[in-house]
XYZ file of C-alpha atoms in Angstrom:
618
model
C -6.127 40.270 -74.943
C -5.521 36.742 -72.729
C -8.473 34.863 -71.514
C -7.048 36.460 -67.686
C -6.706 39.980 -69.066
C -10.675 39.540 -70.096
C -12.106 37.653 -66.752
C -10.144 40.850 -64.812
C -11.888 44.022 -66.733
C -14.637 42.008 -66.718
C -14.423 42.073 -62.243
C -13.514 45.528 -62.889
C -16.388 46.419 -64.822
C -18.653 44.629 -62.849
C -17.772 47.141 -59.596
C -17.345 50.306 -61.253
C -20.589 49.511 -62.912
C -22.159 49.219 -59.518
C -20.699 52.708 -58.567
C -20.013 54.778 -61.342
C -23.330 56.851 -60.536
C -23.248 57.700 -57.469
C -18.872 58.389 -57.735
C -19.813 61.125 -60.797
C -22.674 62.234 -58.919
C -20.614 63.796 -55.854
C -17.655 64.321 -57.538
C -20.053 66.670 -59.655
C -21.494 68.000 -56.893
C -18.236 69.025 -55.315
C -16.208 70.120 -58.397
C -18.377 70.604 -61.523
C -15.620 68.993 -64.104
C -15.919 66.962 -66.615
C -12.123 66.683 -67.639
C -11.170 65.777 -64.347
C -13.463 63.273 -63.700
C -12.520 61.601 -67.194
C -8.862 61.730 -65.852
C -9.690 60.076 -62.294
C -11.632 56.978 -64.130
C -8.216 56.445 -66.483
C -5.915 56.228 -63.572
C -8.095 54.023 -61.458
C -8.191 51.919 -64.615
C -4.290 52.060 -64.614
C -3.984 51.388 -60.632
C -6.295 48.063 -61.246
C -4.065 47.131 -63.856
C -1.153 47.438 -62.354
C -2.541 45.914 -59.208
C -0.478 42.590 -58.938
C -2.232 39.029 -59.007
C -1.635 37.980 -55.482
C -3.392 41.322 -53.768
C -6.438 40.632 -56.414
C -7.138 37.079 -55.273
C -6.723 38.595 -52.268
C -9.331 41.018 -52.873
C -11.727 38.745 -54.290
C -11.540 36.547 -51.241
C -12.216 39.800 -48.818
C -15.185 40.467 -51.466
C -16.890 37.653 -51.056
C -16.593 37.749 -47.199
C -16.912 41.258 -46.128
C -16.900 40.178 -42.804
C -13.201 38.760 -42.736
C -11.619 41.913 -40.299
C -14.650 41.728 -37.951
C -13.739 37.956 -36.435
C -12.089 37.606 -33.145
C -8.834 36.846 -33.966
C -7.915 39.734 -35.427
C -5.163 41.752 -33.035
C -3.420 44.267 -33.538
C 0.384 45.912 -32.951
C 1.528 49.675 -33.692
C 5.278 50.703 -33.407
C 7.628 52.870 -35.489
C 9.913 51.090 -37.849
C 13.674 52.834 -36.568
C 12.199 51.726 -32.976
C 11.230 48.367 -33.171
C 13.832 47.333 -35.563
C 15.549 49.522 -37.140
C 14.134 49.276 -40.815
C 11.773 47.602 -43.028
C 14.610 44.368 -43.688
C 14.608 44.413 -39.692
C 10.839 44.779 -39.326
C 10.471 41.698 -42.319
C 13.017 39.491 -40.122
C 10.476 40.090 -36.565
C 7.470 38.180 -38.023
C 8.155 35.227 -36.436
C 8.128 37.328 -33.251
C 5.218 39.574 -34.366
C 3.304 36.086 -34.763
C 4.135 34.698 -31.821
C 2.309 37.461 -30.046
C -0.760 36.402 -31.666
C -0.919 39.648 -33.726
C -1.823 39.756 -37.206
C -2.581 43.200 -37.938
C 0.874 45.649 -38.098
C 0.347 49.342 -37.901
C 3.627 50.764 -39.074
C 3.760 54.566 -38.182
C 4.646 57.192 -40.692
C 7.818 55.967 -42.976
C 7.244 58.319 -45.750
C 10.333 60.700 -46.928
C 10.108 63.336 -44.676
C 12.783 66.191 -42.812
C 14.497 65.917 -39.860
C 13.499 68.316 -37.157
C 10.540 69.171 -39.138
C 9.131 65.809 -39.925
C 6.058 66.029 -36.641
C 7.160 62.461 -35.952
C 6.715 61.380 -39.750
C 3.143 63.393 -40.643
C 4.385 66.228 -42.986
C 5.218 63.834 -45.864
C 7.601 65.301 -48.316
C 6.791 62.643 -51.034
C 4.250 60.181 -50.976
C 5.668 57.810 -53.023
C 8.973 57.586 -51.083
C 10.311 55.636 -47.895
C 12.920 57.535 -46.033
C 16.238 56.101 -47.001
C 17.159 55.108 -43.475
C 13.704 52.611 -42.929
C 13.972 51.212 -46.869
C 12.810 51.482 -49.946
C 9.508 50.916 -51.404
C 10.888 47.939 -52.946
C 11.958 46.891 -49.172
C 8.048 47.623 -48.598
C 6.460 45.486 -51.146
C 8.780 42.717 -49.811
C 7.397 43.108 -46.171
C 4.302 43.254 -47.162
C 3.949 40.036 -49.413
C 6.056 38.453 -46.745
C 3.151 39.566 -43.898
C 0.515 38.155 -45.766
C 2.437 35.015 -46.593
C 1.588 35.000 -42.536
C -1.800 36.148 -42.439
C -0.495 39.497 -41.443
C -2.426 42.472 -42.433
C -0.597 45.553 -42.899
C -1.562 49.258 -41.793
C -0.312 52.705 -42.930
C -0.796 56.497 -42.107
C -2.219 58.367 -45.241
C -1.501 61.859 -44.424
C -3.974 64.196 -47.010
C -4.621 67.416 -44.586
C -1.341 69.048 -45.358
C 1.959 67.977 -46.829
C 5.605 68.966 -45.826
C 6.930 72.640 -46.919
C 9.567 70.549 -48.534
C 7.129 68.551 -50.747
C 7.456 69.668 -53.823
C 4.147 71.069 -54.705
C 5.025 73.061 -51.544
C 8.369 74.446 -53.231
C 6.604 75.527 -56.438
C 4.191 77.265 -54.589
C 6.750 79.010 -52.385
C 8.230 80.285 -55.799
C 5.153 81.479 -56.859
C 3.835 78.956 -59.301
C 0.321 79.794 -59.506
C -1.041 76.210 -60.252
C 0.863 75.170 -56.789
C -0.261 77.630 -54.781
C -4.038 77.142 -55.880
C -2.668 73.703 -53.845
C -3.032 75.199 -50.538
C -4.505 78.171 -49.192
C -2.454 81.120 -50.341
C -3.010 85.063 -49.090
C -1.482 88.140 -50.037
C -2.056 90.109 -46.573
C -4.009 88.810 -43.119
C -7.484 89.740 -43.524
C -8.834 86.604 -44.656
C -6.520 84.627 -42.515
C -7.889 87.105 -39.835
C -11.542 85.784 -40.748
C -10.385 82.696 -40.324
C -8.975 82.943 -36.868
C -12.471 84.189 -35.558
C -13.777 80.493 -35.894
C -10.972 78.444 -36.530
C -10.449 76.507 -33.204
C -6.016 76.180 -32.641
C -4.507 72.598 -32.802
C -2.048 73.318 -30.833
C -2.373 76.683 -28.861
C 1.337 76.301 -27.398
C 3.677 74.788 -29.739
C 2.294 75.857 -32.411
C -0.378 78.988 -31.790
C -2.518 80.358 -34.854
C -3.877 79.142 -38.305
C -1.601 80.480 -40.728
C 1.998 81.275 -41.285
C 3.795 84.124 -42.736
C 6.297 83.583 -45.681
C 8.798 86.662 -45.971
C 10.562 84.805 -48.857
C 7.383 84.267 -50.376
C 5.380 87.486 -49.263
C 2.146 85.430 -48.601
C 0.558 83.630 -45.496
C -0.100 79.753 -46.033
C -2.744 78.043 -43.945
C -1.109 75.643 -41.362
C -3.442 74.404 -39.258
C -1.145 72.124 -37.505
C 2.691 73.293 -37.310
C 4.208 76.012 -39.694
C 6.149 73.036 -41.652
C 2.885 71.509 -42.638
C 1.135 73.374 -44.804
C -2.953 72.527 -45.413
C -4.114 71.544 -48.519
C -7.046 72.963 -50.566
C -9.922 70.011 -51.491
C -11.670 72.497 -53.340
C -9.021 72.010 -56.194
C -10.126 68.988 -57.645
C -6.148 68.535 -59.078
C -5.373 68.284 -55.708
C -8.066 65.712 -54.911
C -7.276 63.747 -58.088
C -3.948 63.498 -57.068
C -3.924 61.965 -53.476
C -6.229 59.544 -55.058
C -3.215 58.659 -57.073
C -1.163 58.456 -53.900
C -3.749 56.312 -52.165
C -4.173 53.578 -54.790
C -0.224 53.516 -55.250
C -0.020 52.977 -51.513
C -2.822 50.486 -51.797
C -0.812 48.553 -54.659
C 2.513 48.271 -52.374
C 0.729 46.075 -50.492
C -1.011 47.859 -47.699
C -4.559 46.097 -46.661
C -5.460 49.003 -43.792
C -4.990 52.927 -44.805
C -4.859 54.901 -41.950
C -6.560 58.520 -42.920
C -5.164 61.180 -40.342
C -7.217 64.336 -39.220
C -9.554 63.246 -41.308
C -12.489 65.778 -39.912
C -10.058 69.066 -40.755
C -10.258 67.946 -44.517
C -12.244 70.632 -46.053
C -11.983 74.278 -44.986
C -14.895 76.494 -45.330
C -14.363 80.642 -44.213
C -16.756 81.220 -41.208
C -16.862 77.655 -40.138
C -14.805 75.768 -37.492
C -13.359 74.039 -40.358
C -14.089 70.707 -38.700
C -16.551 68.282 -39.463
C -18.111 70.215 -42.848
C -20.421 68.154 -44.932
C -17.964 68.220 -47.708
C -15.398 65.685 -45.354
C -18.334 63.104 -45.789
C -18.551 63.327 -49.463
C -14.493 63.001 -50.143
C -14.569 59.917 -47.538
C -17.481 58.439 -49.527
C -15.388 59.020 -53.078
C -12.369 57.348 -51.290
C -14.395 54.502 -50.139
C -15.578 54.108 -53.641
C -12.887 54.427 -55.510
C -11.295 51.469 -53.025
C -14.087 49.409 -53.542
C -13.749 49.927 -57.326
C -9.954 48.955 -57.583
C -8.822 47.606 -54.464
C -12.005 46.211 -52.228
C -9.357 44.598 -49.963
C -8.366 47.678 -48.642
C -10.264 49.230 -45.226
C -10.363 52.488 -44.339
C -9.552 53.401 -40.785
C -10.560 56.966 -40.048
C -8.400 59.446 -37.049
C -11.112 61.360 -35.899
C -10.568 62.058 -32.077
C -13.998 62.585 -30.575
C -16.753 61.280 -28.086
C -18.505 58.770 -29.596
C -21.323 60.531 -30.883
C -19.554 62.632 -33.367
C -17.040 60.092 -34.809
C -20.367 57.788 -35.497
C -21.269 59.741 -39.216
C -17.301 58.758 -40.221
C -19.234 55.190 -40.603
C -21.480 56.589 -42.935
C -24.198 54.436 -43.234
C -24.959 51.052 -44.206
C -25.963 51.816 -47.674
C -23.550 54.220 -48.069
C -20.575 53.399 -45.781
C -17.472 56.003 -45.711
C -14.993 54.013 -42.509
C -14.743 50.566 -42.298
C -13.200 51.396 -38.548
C -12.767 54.062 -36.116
C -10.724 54.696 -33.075
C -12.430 54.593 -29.486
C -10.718 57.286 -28.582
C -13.024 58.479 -25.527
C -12.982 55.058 -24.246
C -9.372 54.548 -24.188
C -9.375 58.528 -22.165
C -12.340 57.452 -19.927
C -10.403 53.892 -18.805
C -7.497 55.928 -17.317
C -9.819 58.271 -15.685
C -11.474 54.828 -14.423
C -7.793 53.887 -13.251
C -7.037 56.966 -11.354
C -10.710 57.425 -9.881
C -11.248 53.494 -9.275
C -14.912 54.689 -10.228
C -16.378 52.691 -13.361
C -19.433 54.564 -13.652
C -18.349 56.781 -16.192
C -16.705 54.078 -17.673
C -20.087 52.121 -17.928
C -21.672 55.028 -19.263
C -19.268 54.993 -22.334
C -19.555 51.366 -23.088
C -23.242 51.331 -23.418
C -23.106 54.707 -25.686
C -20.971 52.447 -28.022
C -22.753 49.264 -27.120
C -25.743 50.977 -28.529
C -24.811 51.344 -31.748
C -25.397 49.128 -34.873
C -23.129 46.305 -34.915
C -21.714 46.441 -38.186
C -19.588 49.722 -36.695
C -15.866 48.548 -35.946
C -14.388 50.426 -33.353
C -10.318 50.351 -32.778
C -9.714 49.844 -29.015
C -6.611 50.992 -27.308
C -5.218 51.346 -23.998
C -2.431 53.811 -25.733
C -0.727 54.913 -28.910
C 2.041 56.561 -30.126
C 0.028 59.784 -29.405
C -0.651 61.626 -25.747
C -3.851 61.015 -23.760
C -5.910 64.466 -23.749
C -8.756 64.082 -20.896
C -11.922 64.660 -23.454
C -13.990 63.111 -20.951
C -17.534 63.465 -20.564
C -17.664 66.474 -18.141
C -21.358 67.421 -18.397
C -22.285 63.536 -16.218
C -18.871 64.512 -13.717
C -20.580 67.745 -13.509
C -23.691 65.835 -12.108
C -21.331 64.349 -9.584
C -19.716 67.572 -8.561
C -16.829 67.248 -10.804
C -15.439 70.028 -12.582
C -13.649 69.984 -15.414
C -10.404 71.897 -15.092
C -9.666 70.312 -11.380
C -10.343 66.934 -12.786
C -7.856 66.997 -15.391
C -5.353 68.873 -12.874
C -6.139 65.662 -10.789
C -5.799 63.322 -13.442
C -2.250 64.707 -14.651
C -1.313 64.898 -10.968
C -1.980 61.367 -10.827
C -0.293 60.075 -13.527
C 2.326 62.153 -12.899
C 2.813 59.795 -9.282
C 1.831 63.199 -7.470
C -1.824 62.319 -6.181
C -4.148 59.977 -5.014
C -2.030 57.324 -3.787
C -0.653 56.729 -7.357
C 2.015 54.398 -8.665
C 2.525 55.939 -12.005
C 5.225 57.801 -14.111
C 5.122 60.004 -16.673
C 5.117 63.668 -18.296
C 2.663 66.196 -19.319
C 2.047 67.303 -22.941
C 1.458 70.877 -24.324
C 0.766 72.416 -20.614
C -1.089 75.494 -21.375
C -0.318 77.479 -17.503
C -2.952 80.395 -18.639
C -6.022 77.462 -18.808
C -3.737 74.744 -16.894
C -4.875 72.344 -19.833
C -2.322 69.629 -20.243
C -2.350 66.218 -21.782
C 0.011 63.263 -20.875
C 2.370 61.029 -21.652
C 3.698 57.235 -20.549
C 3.671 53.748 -21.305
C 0.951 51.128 -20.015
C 3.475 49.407 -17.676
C 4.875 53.217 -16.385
C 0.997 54.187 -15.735
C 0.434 50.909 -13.876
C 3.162 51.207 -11.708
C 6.020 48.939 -13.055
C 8.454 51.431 -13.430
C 8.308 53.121 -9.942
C 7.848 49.291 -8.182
C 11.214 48.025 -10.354
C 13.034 51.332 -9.251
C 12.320 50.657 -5.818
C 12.879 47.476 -6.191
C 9.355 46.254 -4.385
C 8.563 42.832 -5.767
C 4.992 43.184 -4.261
C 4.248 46.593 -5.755
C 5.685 45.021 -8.166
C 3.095 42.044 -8.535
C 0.284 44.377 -7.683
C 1.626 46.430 -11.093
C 1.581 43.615 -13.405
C -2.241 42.722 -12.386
C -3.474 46.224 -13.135
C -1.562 45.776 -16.336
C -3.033 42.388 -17.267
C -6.567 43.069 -16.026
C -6.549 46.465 -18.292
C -5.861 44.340 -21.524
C -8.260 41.714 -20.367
C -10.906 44.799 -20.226
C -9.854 46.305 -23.810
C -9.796 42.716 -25.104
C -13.690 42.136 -23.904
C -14.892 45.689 -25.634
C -16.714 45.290 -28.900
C -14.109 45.564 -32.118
C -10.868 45.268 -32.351
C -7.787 45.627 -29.824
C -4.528 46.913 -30.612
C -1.340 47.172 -28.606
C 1.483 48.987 -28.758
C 5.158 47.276 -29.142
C 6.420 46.561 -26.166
C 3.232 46.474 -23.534
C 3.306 42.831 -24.094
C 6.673 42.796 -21.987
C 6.006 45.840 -19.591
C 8.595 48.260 -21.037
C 8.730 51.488 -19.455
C 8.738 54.981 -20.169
C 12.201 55.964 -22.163
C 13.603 59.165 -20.847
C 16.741 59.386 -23.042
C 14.738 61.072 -26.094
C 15.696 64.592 -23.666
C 19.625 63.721 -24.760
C 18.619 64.001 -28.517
C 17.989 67.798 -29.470
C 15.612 66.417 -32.343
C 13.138 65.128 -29.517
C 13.801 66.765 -26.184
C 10.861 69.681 -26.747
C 8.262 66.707 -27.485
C 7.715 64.600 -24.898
C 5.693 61.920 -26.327
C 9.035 60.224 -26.881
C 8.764 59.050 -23.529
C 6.534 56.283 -24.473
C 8.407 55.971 -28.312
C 11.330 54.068 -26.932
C 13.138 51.707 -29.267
C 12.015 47.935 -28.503
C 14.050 46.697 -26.134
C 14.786 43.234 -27.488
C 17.606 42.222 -24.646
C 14.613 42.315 -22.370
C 12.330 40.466 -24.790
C 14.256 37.461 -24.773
C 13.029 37.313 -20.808
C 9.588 36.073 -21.795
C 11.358 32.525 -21.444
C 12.140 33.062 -17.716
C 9.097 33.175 -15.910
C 10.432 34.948 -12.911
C 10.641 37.815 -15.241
C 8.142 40.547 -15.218
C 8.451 40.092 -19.060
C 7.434 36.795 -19.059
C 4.389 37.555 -16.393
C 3.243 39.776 -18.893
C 4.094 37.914 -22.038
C 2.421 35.175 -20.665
C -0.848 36.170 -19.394
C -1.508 38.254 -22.238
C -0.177 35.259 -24.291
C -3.378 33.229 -22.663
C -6.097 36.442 -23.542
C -5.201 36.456 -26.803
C -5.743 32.256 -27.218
C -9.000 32.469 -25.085
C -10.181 35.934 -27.544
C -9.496 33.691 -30.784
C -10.975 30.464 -29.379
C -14.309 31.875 -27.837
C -16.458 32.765 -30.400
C -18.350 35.489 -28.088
C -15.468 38.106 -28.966
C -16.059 38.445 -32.457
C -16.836 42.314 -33.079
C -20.978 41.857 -34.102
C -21.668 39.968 -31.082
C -24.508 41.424 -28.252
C -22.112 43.132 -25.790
C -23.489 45.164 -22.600
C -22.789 46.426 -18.991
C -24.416 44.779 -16.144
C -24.375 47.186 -12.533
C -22.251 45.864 -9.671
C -23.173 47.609 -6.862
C -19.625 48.256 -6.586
C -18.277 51.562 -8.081
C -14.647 50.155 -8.750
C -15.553 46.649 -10.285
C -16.704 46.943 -14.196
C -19.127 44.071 -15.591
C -19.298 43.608 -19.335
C -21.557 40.617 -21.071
C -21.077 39.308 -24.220
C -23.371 36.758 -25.992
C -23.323 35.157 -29.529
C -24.784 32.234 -31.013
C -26.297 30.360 -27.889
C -22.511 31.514 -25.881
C -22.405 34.016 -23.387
C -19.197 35.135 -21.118
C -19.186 37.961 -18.611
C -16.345 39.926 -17.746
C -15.837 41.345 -14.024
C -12.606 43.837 -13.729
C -11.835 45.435 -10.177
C -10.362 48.835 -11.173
C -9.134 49.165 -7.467
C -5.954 47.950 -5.328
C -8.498 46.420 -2.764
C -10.793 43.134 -2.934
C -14.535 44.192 -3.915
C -17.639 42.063 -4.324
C -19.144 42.266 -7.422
C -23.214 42.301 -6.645
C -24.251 40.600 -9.524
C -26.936 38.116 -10.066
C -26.885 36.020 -13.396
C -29.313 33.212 -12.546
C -28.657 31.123 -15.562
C -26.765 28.380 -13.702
C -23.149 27.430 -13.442
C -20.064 29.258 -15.587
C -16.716 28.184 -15.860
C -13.770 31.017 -14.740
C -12.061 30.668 -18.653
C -8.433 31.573 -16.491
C -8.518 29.133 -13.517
C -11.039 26.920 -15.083
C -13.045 26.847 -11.600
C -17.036 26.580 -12.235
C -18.969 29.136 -9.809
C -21.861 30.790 -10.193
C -21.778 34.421 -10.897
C -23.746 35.148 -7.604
C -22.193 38.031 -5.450
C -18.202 37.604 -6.621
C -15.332 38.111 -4.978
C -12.934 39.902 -7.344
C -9.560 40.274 -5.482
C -7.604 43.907 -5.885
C -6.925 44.423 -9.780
C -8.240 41.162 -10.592
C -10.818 40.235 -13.103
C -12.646 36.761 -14.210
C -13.946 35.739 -17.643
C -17.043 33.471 -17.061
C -18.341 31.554 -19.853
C -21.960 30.155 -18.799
C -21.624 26.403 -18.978
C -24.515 25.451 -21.707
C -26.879 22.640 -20.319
């Protein structure tokens, strides 16, 4: 063995050493097998070995500064490969461009082999360790991603482990009645225990795709699908199955990929009589995962889907001895900040920040003003309530409004999944379509127009002053609109989430270098966020971050303070000018956009306008 080979199992030991216990312990607990376990220590063995030198160095270096994702300069970008450049050879040639926009953090949605027309917009994988042919290869992949972090660019993926495709092959084995396949997923002979199930299982998605389970004549058994038929759920009580996704994970991890997105992670384990959300047994097979990174590729984060208020996506952290996340999505926040936008009422808003304000520092929250999914209104409903608020007019309100149908709205956009028996619905749109730019560039109103652009700008300088990390999605740094032409392609036209999927429009992107453009208004002033968030030390994700009251209900204050710096945010969530009745007596700050020096004493914050004051230290 070479003197390298050594000083490598030697790291290696050193970590699985300071895990092995606890890793046998719950994977014990959970599956009671000794053969299995002895097979999952081999491979992660093999996976470090293979592991190539450049992503170990690079591991070491995260090791020994676990803080490295938590600084302020860390932003991020999400698009689909076909859209923003048509593969992975395109996506490798936009770096320069993906750098200039100050991002270093790519989330590339799902490019795994999957089938047309029953692909869910890439989530029911058909093999795990395959691109589909028309983004690349996985050779194209490990090219991208050396080439990313040649750049300082970190590199995200979806890890879909609920359910695979019905054309994976473990899927086709099953459907021919291979008993070790079907022990895979949830296989039944006739409906009563899919019946049972039904009682408590809650429906994903009660229109599209109604019910838990799906009959196969060909096969003569139901199949458990909690999300569409195509997708069928796997079973995490087989620890094969386990065993194997951890396989797929660590390949994943050794292509490259620094961030692994784990989708629906809370419908993991399913337990007869239970909601099947949320069970106990989710925890310990997050915990394993987190392990078994930390063992063989500590570089690697774990960002966890769970949509939910706050207070139930907090035990996806785990806890600081025992940590299962490294980072979550703020998904009520990112719900609650349109509500703010259609209401001009922060007070919810407020509310929300200083639930996540609250909680220990060393939690890492994903913040979003939209992704490639639709907004559903989980709001908070029980405080509207207190206000007179109910819950099914609000959201009929709320997709009015976005729809350009109510309360003197500006935006454009489509409903989701209407349900007309509850009149549930959820919505759909780009940022610049929500905030107007698409209805003021139709009608051609340059002051609408200018009015659109500042509730644009002012919503990313609000998501950039939250605590953790922002992320936008491709093409809200140049405004693009809502793409209707997904209803030509028969593929697409029964989703409409395609509306805010278009394909990157890089004809407009070259704008940014007019500044007449609305392109290059919004290129720009996000341009000069994203310098002041990496050069202000203030936004880095553990710093002290709270609300302070206004006396205005449309104009948001948030504070931020680290190391002997403090800035406060104001942001005027309505199309007139407010005062903000504040009263920081601390002496003079300097307005970080104008560079004026005022003292935060009873503000003037014009119509969609904000400030970033930085107190000027004596």
């Amino acid at each position: 063995m070479d003197k390298e080979a050594g000083a490598q199992d030697e790291i290696y030991l050193k970590r699985l050493e300071r895990h092995h216990d606890e890793l046998r312990w719950l994977y014990m607990e959970l599956y009671e097998n000794d053969s299995m376990f002895a097979e999952l220590m081999d491979n992660m063995k093999h996976f470090f070995t293979e592991r190539n030198a450049d992503l170990k160095n690079q591991d070491a270096e995260r090791e020994s500064h676990q803080d490295w994702y938590k600084q302020n300069d860390m932003l991020g970008m999400m698009f689909y490969i076909d859209n923003f450049a048509k593969n992975m050879k395109g996506v490798e040639s936009k770096l320069d461009y993906i750098e200039r926009c100050n991002v270093n953090y790519i989330h590339l949605m799902p490019f795994l082999e999957t089938t047309e027309g029953r692909s869910d917009g890439g989530y029911a994988v058909a093999d795990f360790r395959k691109v589909q042919e028309k983004l690349g290869s996985m050779e194209d992949l490990d090219s991208l991603t050396a080439s990313c972090h040649k750049k300082g660019i970190n590199v995200c993926m979806d890890f879909v482990m609920n359910h695979t495709s019905e054309d994976h092959e473990w899927a086709k084995r099953a459907r021919a009645g291979e008993g070790e396949y079907m022990s895979r997923y949830f296989f039944f002979q006739d409906d009563s225990i899919p019946s049972q199930y039904e009682r408590t299982v809650p429906q994903v998605f009660p229109t599209t795709a109604p019910g838990n389970f799906t009959y196969l004549p060909d096969a003569g058994h139901y199949v458990m699908t909690s999300f569409y038929p195509y997708q069928w759920d796997l079973n995490y009580r087989n620890p094969r199955v386990f065993n194997e996704m951890m396989y797929n994970f660590l390949y994943l991890a050794n292509r490259g990929i620094d961030i692994i997105r784990i989708d629906a992670v809370p419908y993991i384990w399913k337990e007869l009589n239970t909601q099947c959300r949320n069970l106990p047994q989710v925890h310990t097979i997050v915990r394993m995962m987190r392990i078994i990174s930390e063992i063989v590729c500590p570089g690697v984060l774990l960002l966890g889907e769970v949509v939910m208020e706050p207070e139930k996506v907090v035990p996806y952290f785990g806890t600081i001895e025992k940590p299962e996340c490294h980072m979550l999505y703020n998904v009520t926040t990112m719900a609650t900040t349109w509500h703010t936008v259609a209401t001009r009422d922060v007070r919810l808003l407020k509310r929300q920040l200083d639930i996540v304000n609250s909680l220990p520092k060393d939690y890492v929250f994903l913040n979003y003003l939209r992704c490639h999914d639709d907004i559903g209104w989980g709001l908070d409903y029980g405080t509207l309530m207190t206000e007179g608020i109910g819950e099914r007019s609000h959201k009929q309100y709320l997709n009015d409004y976005f729809q350009g149908y109510a309360g003197d709205s500006n935006s454009r956009g489509e409903l989701y999944n209407a349900d007309p028996v509850t009149g549930d619905a959820r919505f759909c749109g780009t940022t610049a379509s929500m905030c107007g730019i698409e209805k003021a560039g139709f009608e051609q109103n340059g002051e609408a127009m200018e009015r659109a652009i500042r509730l644009d700008v002012m919503l990313h300088a609000y998501m950039f002053m939250q605590s953790g990390i922002p992320v936008i999605y491709s093409g809200d740094e140049i405004g693009q609109v809502n793409d209707y032409t997904y209803k030509e392609d028969p593929q697409k036209v029964a989703d409409s989430r395609y509306i805010h999927r278009g394909a990157m429009n890089w004809k407009l992107a070259e704008n940014i270098k007019d500044p007449k453009t609305v392109e290059a208004k919004m290129f720009s002033s996000l341009d000069r966020l994203e310098h002041i968030r990496k050069s202000e030390k203030v936004f880095v994700s553990n710093a002290d971050t709270w609300t302070i009251e206004t006396w205005d209900q449309s104009i948001l204050c948030i504070g931020r303070y680290f190391e002997g710096e403090k800035i406060i945010g104001l942001f005027n969530f309505s199309e007139f000018d407010k005062t903000a009745w504040i009263n920081e007596t601390d002496g003079d700050y300097t307005d970080l956009i104008s560079g004026k020096v005022m003292k935060p004493v009873g503000i003037n914050v014009p119509a969609y306008g904000f400030y970033y004051l930085k107190h000027i230290s004596e």
